[in-house]
């Protein structure tokens, strides 16, 4: 069956965020890791129908050529799977450099799809991201005063997205102002047509509210390419349904019942994760991974394995965490170097995941974007079917793992996401075959 929506996301957690919102909008969704090499049917092996695929790239701040190559290869694959509409997903804070990669990628995708014009809709009003007269706000601050001006990789020092995008793009950039959008979807469509007639290819769209997102979704449903944040993703499915392109699905996030031991691997030092580790430790023991000890050889890793095996044998859940407060982190980074310390932790988490999954762990929570990336590649995962949301932006997912009869259930949490009891509640919300669900 052809897919309805084919999305390309410029980073891993951004892809999950969009996929999660598509499920909430009523679509059955799969997230793929990297440019897919095989047809969808082979990647998901009969795990049911799919309405939307989100291909997760790592192209937010890589060289422009690389971003273009991967995005175009992903697009070819999505077109071959029959995608009726394509979606280029980037961050709601428009994270990009002076030269890209949002403008060049969106222009290249549009050209390949032979579209006349596309829209830029980063806004997500419920999360405080709005756009007015082309200026992006984070809460009540302009983007350029929101903290994003100091981002280490993609500093955003200009809140005027028309100007930002024009610097990255070959063709003129236009604006769909709120005053036009407020007159409805037809007025918005006419504005896009008019701008296209003037040679504009990319149109930044004002968005102040969820209602504006819904109007925009209605206005752009026929375009071959749309671009933006995950907010637009949640608004589109209703309009696919109205067109009869998408059926009603009772539970688009339904996953097979989970089975196997419950493990949490935390490699994030973000404030939210530190709180989640403490909340877990108040109820169960955990094992603290020490990068200094990891640097000395495999013995420390083995200790962590012994701890986890013991916890799992007693019904679990088991927590292994490298998460450390600012002071400890600084000491370790001074001693080992920031990169080496990070690498040691990521390698250890990958190894622990591989061994413990092979030994029967079937429900795995990973905290930290990079940490999740390390675990996913250590496990050799290519496709994640997206399930129900645990907390905003973090769904349960399921993946096929070579050597495991039943799918592995995974929750991959960006460091700062999730409420304080996330590590415990995640397992409670996941239906299991053996009724282990409530144990955490
Ligand atoms: P977040 O989503 O919070 O940014 P990430 O996993 O992306 O989390 O990044 C955290 C980084 O910090 C990873 O590279 C991880 O290996 C590293 N790290 C985790 N714990 C420690 C520690 N105790 N000392 C040094 N580095 C650490």
XYZ file of C-alpha atoms in Angstrom, residues 2 12 18-19 34 49 121 140 143 168 173 179 214 220 249 252 283 287 289 297 311 324 343 376 381 406 436 440:
28
model
C 1.437 3.455 -0.854
C 16.758 12.054 15.339
C 7.005 14.729 14.325
C 6.196 11.010 14.228
C 19.154 7.181 8.162
C -0.159 -0.839 7.533
C 5.792 26.667 9.235
C 7.482 36.355 24.784
C 14.261 34.036 18.754
C 20.462 30.533 2.692
C 11.542 34.262 -0.084
C -3.673 39.513 8.330
C -5.351 24.328 11.190
C -1.334 23.572 1.969
C -7.975 4.293 12.432
C -2.995 4.519 15.245
C 12.102 3.701 44.825
C 24.073 1.662 39.138
C 28.511 4.536 35.627
C 39.059 -1.130 31.060
C 17.814 -6.507 39.295
C 25.978 13.609 36.653
C 32.475 8.535 23.890
C 20.016 2.533 18.431
C 17.875 -0.738 14.533
C 9.083 -10.467 19.678
C 4.834 -7.024 34.047
C 7.757 -0.356 38.149
